[in-house]
């Protein structure tokens, strides 16, 4: 992870990504990074951080960086999307509560609806969307009544008072 942190610091220090403001340029770079990423990830073989199987370390880092760059380049033009902005601003409570929401969804599917849980990519996207919908009231309550818990400064004890 220190390698990714180092690259992130270099990118920020030299403002390499600030030059990617033109949509045709950013989409071209994203497509190139995606193509190279899809080509190279098969070359590295099986990767399991839990078991310490990293394959070729250089390819692992290169694929990780390519994945970060193409994902960033595809998402950067979407920064005006109000829904994605809201989700981005509330990632901390989503991270903290998403397992509770998934436990609720699994319980509902297995015990109430008697449905087997699907583990496909499409089902995972649907489960993620449902988790976000379920957690909206909790996130609003946390932001309104416990802002310190989600990383916002408390109005009552702010250093300017």
Coordinates of N, CA, C and O in Angstrom, one line a residue:
X1 N 0.8 -1.2 0.0 CA 0.0 0.0 0.0 C 0.9 1.3 0.0 O 0.4 2.3 -0.4
X2 N 2.1 1.2 0.5 CA 2.9 2.3 0.6 C 3.3 2.8 -0.9 O 3.5 4.0 -1.1
X3 N 3.4 1.8 -1.8 CA 3.7 2.2 -3.2 C 2.6 3.0 -3.8 O 2.8 4.0 -4.5
X4 N 1.3 2.7 -3.5 CA 0.2 3.5 -4.0 C 0.1 4.8 -3.4 O -0.2 5.8 -4.0
X5 N 0.4 4.9 -2.1 CA 0.5 6.2 -1.4 C 1.6 7.1 -2.0 O 1.3 8.3 -2.2
X6 N 2.7 6.5 -2.3 CA 3.8 7.3 -2.9 C 3.4 7.8 -4.2 O 3.7 9.0 -4.5
X7 N 2.8 7.0 -5.1 CA 2.4 7.5 -6.4 C 1.3 8.6 -6.2 O 1.3 9.6 -7.0
X8 N 0.4 8.4 -5.3 CA -0.6 9.4 -5.0 C 0.0 10.7 -4.6 O -0.4 11.8 -5.1
X9 N 1.0 10.7 -3.8 CA 1.7 11.9 -3.4 C 2.4 12.6 -4.6 O 2.4 13.8 -4.7
X10 N 3.0 11.8 -5.4 CA 3.7 12.3 -6.6 C 2.7 13.0 -7.5 O 2.9 14.1 -8.1
X11 N 1.5 12.3 -7.7 CA 0.5 12.8 -8.6 C 0.0 14.2 -8.1 O -0.2 15.1 -8.8
X12 N -0.2 14.2 -6.8 CA -0.7 15.4 -6.2 C 0.3 16.5 -6.2 O 0.0 17.7 -6.5
X13 N 1.5 16.2 -5.9 CA 2.6 17.2 -5.8 C 2.8 17.9 -7.2 O 3.0 19.1 -7.3
X14 N 2.9 17.1 -8.2 CA 3.2 17.6 -9.5 C 1.9 17.9 -10.4 O 2.0 18.3 -11.5
X15 N 0.8 17.7 -9.8 CA -0.5 18.1 -10.4 C -0.7 17.4 -11.7 O -1.1 18.1 -12.7
X16 N -0.4 16.2 -11.8 CA -0.5 15.5 -13.1 C -1.9 15.3 -13.6 O -2.2 15.4 -14.8
X17 N -2.8 15.1 -12.7 CA -4.2 14.9 -13.1 C -5.0 16.2 -13.3 O -6.1 16.2 -13.9
X18 N -4.5 17.3 -12.9 CA -5.2 18.6 -13.1 C -5.2 19.0 -14.6 O -6.0 19.8 -15.0
X19 N -4.3 18.4 -15.4 CA -4.3 18.7 -16.8 C -5.3 17.9 -17.6 O -5.5 18.1 -18.8
X20 N -6.0 17.0 -16.9 CA -7.0 16.1 -17.6 C -8.4 16.7 -17.5 O -9.3 16.1 -17.0
X21 N -8.6 17.9 -18.1 CA -9.9 18.5 -18.0 C -10.7 18.4 -19.3 O -11.9 18.7 -19.3
X22 N -10.1 18.1 -20.4 CA -10.8 18.0 -21.6 C -11.3 16.6 -21.7 O -10.6 15.6 -21.6
X23 N -12.7 16.4 -22.0 CA -13.3 15.1 -22.0 C -12.7 14.2 -23.0 O -12.5 13.0 -22.7
X24 N -12.5 14.6 -24.3 CA -11.9 13.6 -25.2 C -10.5 13.0 -24.7 O -10.3 11.9 -24.9
X25 N -9.7 13.9 -24.2 CA -8.4 13.5 -23.7 C -8.5 12.5 -22.5 O -7.9 11.5 -22.5
X26 N -9.4 12.8 -21.6 CA -9.5 12.0 -20.4 C -10.1 10.6 -20.8 O -9.7 9.6 -20.2
X27 N -11.1 10.6 -21.7 CA -11.7 9.3 -22.1 C -10.7 8.5 -22.9 O -10.7 7.3 -22.8
X28 N -9.8 9.1 -23.7 CA -8.8 8.4 -24.4 C -7.8 7.8 -23.5 O -7.5 6.6 -23.6
X29 N -7.4 8.5 -22.5 CA -6.4 8.0 -21.5 C -7.1 6.9 -20.7 O -6.4 5.8 -20.4
X30 N -8.3 7.1 -20.3 CA -9.0 6.0 -19.6 C -9.2 4.7 -20.4 O -8.9 3.6 -19.9
X31 N -9.5 4.9 -21.7 CA -9.6 3.7 -22.5 C -8.3 3.0 -22.7 O -8.2 1.7 -22.7
X32 N -7.2 3.7 -22.8 CA -5.9 3.1 -23.0 C -5.5 2.4 -21.7 O -5.0 1.3 -21.7
X33 N -5.7 3.0 -20.5 CA -5.4 2.4 -19.2 C -6.2 1.1 -19.0 O -5.7 0.1 -18.5
X34 N -7.5 1.2 -19.4 CA -8.4 0.1 -19.2 C -7.9 -1.1 -20.1 O -7.9 -2.2 -19.7
X35 N -7.6 -0.8 -21.4 CA -7.2 -1.8 -22.3 C -5.9 -2.5 -21.8 O -5.8 -3.7 -21.8
X36 N -4.9 -1.7 -21.3 CA -3.7 -2.2 -20.8 C -3.9 -3.0 -19.5 O -3.4 -4.1 -19.3
X37 N -4.8 -2.5 -18.7 CA -5.1 -3.2 -17.4 C -5.8 -4.6 -17.7 O -5.4 -5.6 -17.1
X38 N -6.7 -4.6 -18.7 CA -7.4 -5.9 -19.0 C -6.4 -6.9 -19.6 O -6.5 -8.1 -19.5
X39 N -5.5 -6.4 -20.4 CA -4.5 -7.2 -21.0 C -3.5 -7.8 -20.0 O -3.2 -9.0 -20.0
X40 N -3.1 -7.0 -19.0 CA -2.0 -7.4 -18.1 C -2.5 -8.1 -16.9 O -1.8 -8.9 -16.3
X41 N -3.8 -8.0 -16.5 CA -4.2 -8.6 -15.3 C -4.2 -10.2 -15.4 O -4.0 -10.9 -14.5
X42 N -4.4 -10.7 -16.6 CA -4.4 -12.1 -16.9 C -2.9 -12.6 -16.8 O -2.7 -13.8 -16.4
X43 N -2.0 -11.8 -17.1 CA -0.5 -12.2 -17.1 C 0.0 -12.4 -15.7 O 0.9 -13.1 -15.5
X44 N -0.6 -11.7 -14.7 CA -0.1 -11.8 -13.3 C -0.6 -13.1 -12.6 O 0.1 -13.5 -11.6
X45 N -1.6 -13.7 -13.0 CA -2.1 -14.9 -12.4 C -3.0 -14.6 -11.2 O -3.4 -13.5 -11.0
X46 N -3.1 -15.6 -10.3 CA -4.0 -15.5 -9.2 C -3.4 -14.6 -8.1 O -2.2 -14.7 -7.8
X47 N -4.2 -13.7 -7.5 CA -3.8 -12.8 -6.5 C -4.7 -13.0 -5.3 O -5.9 -13.0 -5.4
X48 N -4.0 -13.2 -4.1 CA -4.8 -13.3 -2.9 C -3.9 -12.7 -1.8 O -2.9 -13.2 -1.4
X49 N -4.3 -11.6 -1.3 CA -3.6 -10.9 -0.3 C -3.7 -11.6 1.0 O -2.7 -11.7 1.8
X50 N -4.8 -12.3 1.3 CA -5.0 -13.1 2.5 C -3.9 -14.2 2.6 O -3.3 -14.4 3.7
X51 N -3.6 -14.9 1.5 CA -2.7 -16.0 1.5 C -1.3 -15.5 1.1 O -0.4 -16.3 1.1
X52 N -1.1 -14.3 0.8 CA 0.2 -13.8 0.4 C 0.6 -14.1 -1.0 O 1.8 -14.1 -1.3
X53 N -0.3 -14.4 -1.9 CA -0.1 -14.7 -3.3 C -0.2 -13.4 -4.1 O -1.3 -13.0 -4.3
X54 N 0.9 -12.8 -4.5 CA 0.8 -11.6 -5.2 C 1.2 -11.7 -6.6 O 1.1 -10.8 -7.4
X55 N 1.7 -12.9 -7.0 CA 2.2 -13.0 -8.4 C 3.4 -12.2 -8.6 O 4.3 -12.0 -7.7
X56 N 3.6 -11.6 -9.7 CA 4.7 -10.7 -10.0 C 4.3 -9.3 -9.4 O 3.3 -8.7 -9.7
X57 N 5.2 -8.9 -8.4 CA 4.9 -7.7 -7.7 C 4.8 -6.4 -8.6 O 4.0 -5.6 -8.4
X58 N 5.7 -6.4 -9.6 CA 5.7 -5.2 -10.5 C 4.4 -5.2 -11.3 O 3.8 -4.1 -11.4
X59 N 3.9 -6.3 -11.7 CA 2.7 -6.4 -12.5 C 1.5 -6.1 -11.5 O 0.5 -5.4 -12.0
X60 N 1.6 -6.5 -10.3 CA 0.5 -6.2 -9.4 C 0.4 -4.7 -9.2 O -0.7 -4.2 -9.2
X61 N 1.5 -4.0 -8.9 CA 1.5 -2.6 -8.7 C 1.0 -1.9 -10.0 O 0.2 -0.9 -10.0
X62 N 1.6 -2.3 -11.1 CA 1.2 -1.7 -12.4 C -0.3 -1.8 -12.7 O -1.0 -0.8 -13.0
X63 N -0.8 -3.0 -12.4 CA -2.3 -3.2 -12.7 C -3.1 -2.4 -11.7 O -4.2 -1.9 -12.0
X64 N -2.7 -2.3 -10.4 CA -3.4 -1.5 -9.4 C -3.4 -0.1 -9.8 O -4.5 0.6 -9.8
X65 N -2.3 0.4 -10.3 CA -2.2 1.9 -10.7 C -3.0 2.1 -12.0 O -3.8 3.1 -12.1
X66 N -2.9 1.2 -12.9 CA -3.8 1.3 -14.1 C -5.2 1.3 -13.8 O -6.0 2.1 -14.4
X67 N -5.6 0.4 -12.9 CA -7.0 0.3 -12.5 C -7.5 1.6 -11.8 O -8.6 2.1 -12.1
X68 N -6.6 2.2 -11.0 CA -7.0 3.5 -10.3 C -7.1 4.6 -11.4 O -8.0 5.4 -11.3
X69 N -6.1 4.6 -12.3 CA -6.2 5.7 -13.3 C -7.4 5.6 -14.2 O -8.0 6.6 -14.5
X70 N -7.7 4.4 -14.7 CA -8.8 4.3 -15.6 C -10.1 4.6 -14.9 O -11.0 5.2 -15.4
X71 N -10.2 4.1 -13.7 CA -11.4 4.4 -12.9 C -11.6 5.9 -12.6 O -12.7 6.5 -12.8
X72 N -10.5 6.5 -12.2 CA -10.5 8.0 -12.0 C -10.9 8.7 -13.2 O -11.7 9.7 -13.2
X73 N -10.3 8.3 -14.3 CA -10.5 9.1 -15.6 C -11.9 8.9 -16.1 O -12.5 9.8 -16.6
X74 N -12.6 7.8 -15.8 CA -14.0 7.6 -16.2 C -14.9 8.3 -15.3 O -15.9 8.8 -15.7
X75 N -14.5 8.4 -14.0 CA -15.4 9.0 -13.0 C -15.3 10.5 -12.9 O -16.2 11.2 -12.6
X76 N -14.1 11.1 -13.3 CA -13.8 12.5 -13.1 C -14.9 13.4 -13.9 O -15.4 14.3 -13.3
X77 N -15.3 13.0 -15.1 CA -16.3 13.8 -15.7 C -17.7 13.8 -15.0 O -18.6 14.6 -15.3
X78 N -17.9 12.9 -14.1 CA -19.2 12.7 -13.4 C -19.3 13.5 -12.1 O -20.2 13.3 -11.4
X79 N -18.3 14.4 -11.9 CA -18.2 15.1 -10.6 C -19.4 16.0 -10.4 O -19.6 16.5 -9.2
X80 N -20.2 16.3 -11.3 CA -21.4 17.2 -11.1 C -22.6 16.4 -10.8 O -23.7 17.0 -10.6
X81 N -22.5 15.1 -10.8 CA -23.7 14.2 -10.5 C -24.0 14.3 -9.0 O -23.2 14.0 -8.1
X82 N -25.2 14.8 -8.6 CA -25.6 15.0 -7.3 C -25.7 13.7 -6.4 O -25.3 13.7 -5.3
X83 N -26.1 12.6 -7.0 CA -26.2 11.4 -6.3 C -24.9 10.8 -6.0 O -24.6 10.5 -4.8
X84 N -24.0 10.8 -6.9 CA -22.6 10.3 -6.7 C -21.9 11.2 -5.7 O -21.1 10.8 -4.9
X85 N -22.1 12.5 -5.8 CA -21.5 13.5 -4.8 C -22.0 13.2 -3.4 O -21.2 13.2 -2.4
X86 N -23.3 12.9 -3.2 CA -23.8 12.6 -1.9 C -23.2 11.3 -1.4 O -22.8 11.2 -0.2
X87 N -23.2 10.3 -2.2 CA -22.6 9.0 -1.8 C -21.1 9.2 -1.4 O -20.6 8.7 -0.4
X88 N -20.4 10.0 -2.2 CA -19.0 10.2 -1.9 C -18.8 11.0 -0.6 O -17.8 10.7 0.1
X89 N -19.7 11.9 -0.3 CA -19.5 12.6 1.0 C -19.9 11.8 2.2 O -19.6 12.1 3.3
X90 N -20.6 10.7 2.0 CA -21.1 9.9 3.1 C -20.5 8.5 3.0 O -21.2 7.5 3.5
X91 N -19.3 8.3 2.5 CA -18.7 7.0 2.5 C -18.4 6.5 3.9 O -18.4 5.2 4.1
X92 N -18.0 7.3 4.8 CA -17.7 6.8 6.2 C -18.9 6.1 6.8 O -18.7 5.0 7.3
X93 N -20.0 6.8 6.9 CA -21.2 6.0 7.5 C -21.6 4.8 6.6 O -22.0 3.8 7.2
X94 N -21.5 4.9 5.3 CA -21.8 3.8 4.5 C -20.8 2.6 4.8 O -21.3 1.4 4.9
X95 N -19.6 2.9 4.9 CA -18.6 1.8 5.3 C -18.9 1.2 6.6 O -18.8 0.0 6.8
X96 N -19.2 2.1 7.6 CA -19.5 1.6 9.0 C -20.8 0.8 9.1 O -20.8 -0.1 9.9
X97 N -21.7 1.1 8.3 CA -23.1 0.4 8.4 C -23.5 -0.5 7.3 O -24.5 -1.2 7.4
X98 N -22.6 -0.7 6.3 CA -23.1 -1.5 5.2 C -23.2 -3.0 5.5 O -24.1 -3.7 5.0
X99 N -22.5 -3.5 6.5 CA -22.6 -4.9 6.8 C -23.9 -5.1 7.6 O -24.5 -6.2 7.4
X100 N -24.3 -4.2 8.4 CA -25.6 -4.3 9.0 C -26.8 -4.3 8.0 O -27.7 -5.1 8.1
X101 N -26.7 -3.5 7.0 CA -27.7 -3.4 6.0 C -27.7 -4.7 5.2 O -28.7 -5.3 4.9
X102 N -26.5 -5.3 4.9 CA -26.4 -6.5 4.1 C -27.0 -7.7 5.0 O -27.6 -8.6 4.4
X103 N -26.7 -7.7 6.3 CA -27.3 -8.7 7.1 C -28.8 -8.7 7.1 O -29.5 -9.7 7.1
X104 N -29.3 -7.5 7.1 CA -30.8 -7.3 7.0 C -31.3 -7.8 5.7 O -32.3 -8.5 5.7
X105 N -30.6 -7.5 4.6 CA -31.0 -8.0 3.3 C -31.0 -9.5 3.2 O -31.9 -10.1 2.7
X106 N -29.9 -10.1 3.7 CA -29.8 -11.5 3.7 C -30.8 -12.2 4.5 O -31.4 -13.2 4.1
X107 N -31.1 -11.7 5.7 CA -32.2 -12.2 6.5 C -33.5 -12.1 5.9 O -34.3 -13.1 5.9
X108 N -33.8 -11.0 5.2 CA -35.1 -10.9 4.5 C -35.2 -11.9 3.4 O -36.2 -12.5 3.2
X109 N -34.1 -12.0 2.6 CA -34.1 -12.9 1.4 C -34.2 -14.4 1.9 O -35.0 -15.2 1.3
X110 N -33.4 -14.8 2.9 CA -33.4 -16.2 3.3 C -34.6 -16.6 4.1 O -35.2 -17.6 3.8
X111 N -34.9 -15.8 5.2 CA -35.9 -16.3 6.1 C -37.3 -15.9 5.8 O -38.2 -16.6 6.1
X112 N -37.5 -14.7 5.2 CA -38.8 -14.2 4.9 C -39.2 -14.6 3.5 O -40.3 -15.2 3.3
X113 N -38.4 -14.3 2.5 CA -38.8 -14.6 1.1 C -38.4 -16.0 0.7 O -38.8 -16.4 -0.4
X114 N -37.6 -16.7 1.5 CA -37.1 -18.1 1.1 C -36.5 -18.2 -0.2 O -36.7 -19.1 -1.0
X115 N -35.6 -17.2 -0.5 CA -34.9 -17.1 -1.8 C -33.4 -17.3 -1.5 O -32.9 -16.9 -0.5
X116 N -32.8 -18.0 -2.4 CA -31.3 -18.2 -2.3 C -30.6 -17.0 -2.7 O -31.0 -16.3 -3.7
X117 N -29.5 -16.7 -2.1 CA -28.8 -15.5 -2.3 C -27.9 -15.7 -3.6 O -27.1 -16.6 -3.7
X118 N -28.0 -14.7 -4.5 CA -27.3 -14.8 -5.8 C -25.9 -14.1 -5.5 O -25.9 -13.0 -4.9
X119 N -24.8 -14.6 -6.0 CA -23.5 -14.0 -5.8 C -22.9 -13.4 -7.1 O -21.7 -13.2 -7.2
X120 N -23.8 -13.2 -8.1 CA -23.2 -12.7 -9.4 C -22.9 -11.2 -9.2 O -23.3 -10.5 -8.2
X121 N -22.2 -10.7 -10.2 CA -21.8 -9.3 -10.2 C -23.0 -8.4 -10.2 O -23.1 -7.4 -9.5
X122 N -24.0 -8.7 -11.0 CA -25.2 -7.9 -11.1 C -26.0 -7.9 -9.8 O -26.5 -6.9 -9.4
X123 N -26.1 -9.1 -9.2 CA -26.7 -9.1 -7.8 C -26.0 -8.3 -6.8 O -26.6 -7.6 -6.0
X124 N -24.6 -8.3 -6.9 CA -23.8 -7.5 -6.0 C -24.1 -6.0 -6.1 O -24.2 -5.2 -5.2
X125 N -24.2 -5.6 -7.4 CA -24.6 -4.2 -7.6 C -26.0 -3.8 -7.1 O -26.2 -2.8 -6.5
X126 N -26.9 -4.7 -7.3 CA -28.3 -4.5 -6.7 C -28.2 -4.5 -5.2 O -28.9 -3.6 -4.6
X127 N -27.5 -5.4 -4.6 CA -27.4 -5.4 -3.1 C -26.8 -4.1 -2.6 O -27.2 -3.5 -1.6
X128 N -25.8 -3.6 -3.3 CA -25.1 -2.3 -2.9 C -26.1 -1.2 -3.0 O -26.1 -0.3 -2.1
X129 N -26.9 -1.1 -4.1 CA -27.8 -0.1 -4.3 C -28.9 -0.1 -3.1 O -29.3 0.9 -2.6
X130 N -29.4 -1.3 -2.8 CA -30.4 -1.5 -1.8 C -29.8 -1.1 -0.4 O -30.4 -0.5 0.4
X131 N -28.5 -1.4 -0.2 CA -27.8 -1.0 1.1 C -27.8 0.5 1.2 O -28.1 1.0 2.3
X132 N -27.5 1.2 0.1 CA -27.4 2.6 0.2 C -28.8 3.2 0.5 O -29.0 4.1 1.3
X133 N -29.8 2.7 -0.2 CA -31.2 3.1 0.1 C -31.6 2.9 1.5 O -32.2 3.8 2.2
X134 N -31.3 1.7 2.1 CA -31.6 1.4 3.4 C -30.9 2.3 4.4 O -31.5 2.7 5.4
X135 N -29.7 2.7 4.1 CA -28.9 3.5 5.1 C -29.1 5.0 5.0 O -28.6 5.7 5.8
X136 N -29.9 5.4 4.0 CA -30.1 6.9 3.9 C -30.7 7.5 5.2 O -30.1 8.5 5.7
X137 N -31.7 6.9 5.8 CA -32.2 7.6 7.1 C -31.1 7.6 8.2 O -31.0 8.6 8.9
X138 N -30.3 6.5 8.3 CA -29.3 6.5 9.3 C -28.2 7.5 9.1 O -27.7 8.2 10.0
X139 N -27.8 7.7 7.8 CA -26.8 8.7 7.4 C -27.3 10.1 7.7 O -26.6 10.9 8.2
X140 N -28.6 10.4 7.4 CA -29.1 11.7 7.6 C -29.2 12.0 9.1 O -28.8 13.1 9.6
X141 N -29.5 11.0 9.9 CA -29.5 11.2 11.4 C -28.1 11.4 11.9 O -27.9 12.2 12.8
X142 N -27.2 10.6 11.4 CA -25.8 10.8 11.9 C -25.3 12.2 11.5 O -24.6 12.9 12.3
X143 N -25.5 12.6 10.3 CA -25.1 13.9 9.9 C -25.7 15.1 10.6 O -25.1 16.1 10.9
X144 N -27.0 14.9 11.0 CA -27.7 16.0 11.7 C -27.4 16.0 13.2 O -27.2 17.1 13.7
X145 N -27.4 14.8 13.9 CA -27.3 14.8 15.3 C -26.0 14.4 15.9 O -25.7 14.6 17.0
X146 N -25.2 13.7 15.1 CA -23.9 13.2 15.6 C -22.8 13.5 14.5 O -22.1 12.5 14.0
X147 N -22.6 14.7 14.1 CA -21.6 15.0 13.0 C -20.2 14.6 13.4 O -19.4 14.3 12.5
X148 N -19.8 14.6 14.6 CA -18.5 14.2 15.0 C -18.2 12.8 14.7 O -17.1 12.4 14.3
X149 N -19.2 11.9 14.7 CA -19.1 10.5 14.5 C -18.7 10.3 13.0 O -17.9 9.3 12.7
X150 N -19.2 11.1 12.1 CA -18.9 11.0 10.7 C -17.8 11.9 10.2 O -17.6 12.1 9.0
X151 N -17.0 12.5 11.1 CA -15.9 13.3 10.7 C -16.1 14.7 10.6 O -15.1 15.5 10.3
X152 N -17.3 15.2 10.8 CA -17.5 16.7 10.7 C -17.3 17.3 12.0 O -17.6 16.7 13.1
X153 N -16.8 18.5 12.1 CA -16.5 19.2 13.4 C -17.9 19.5 14.1 O -18.8 19.8 13.4
X154 N -17.8 19.4 15.4 CA -19.0 19.7 16.1 C -19.2 21.2 16.2 O -18.3 22.0 16.4
X155 N -20.4 21.7 16.0 CA -20.7 23.1 16.1 C -20.6 23.6 17.5 O -20.2 24.7 17.7
X156 N -21.0 22.8 18.5 CA -21.0 23.2 19.9 C -19.6 23.4 20.4 O -19.3 24.3 21.2
X157 N -18.6 22.5 20.0 CA -17.3 22.6 20.5 C -16.2 23.0 19.5 O -15.1 22.5 19.5
X158 N -16.6 23.8 18.5 CA -15.6 24.2 17.5 C -14.6 25.1 18.1 O -14.8 25.9 19.0
X159 N -13.3 25.0 17.6 CA -12.3 25.9 18.1 C -12.4 27.3 17.9 O -11.8 28.1 18.5
X160 N -13.3 27.8 17.0 CA -13.5 29.2 16.8 C -14.5 29.8 17.8 O -14.6 31.0 17.9
X161 N -15.2 29.0 18.6 CA -16.1 29.6 19.6 C -15.4 30.0 20.9 O -14.5 29.4 21.4

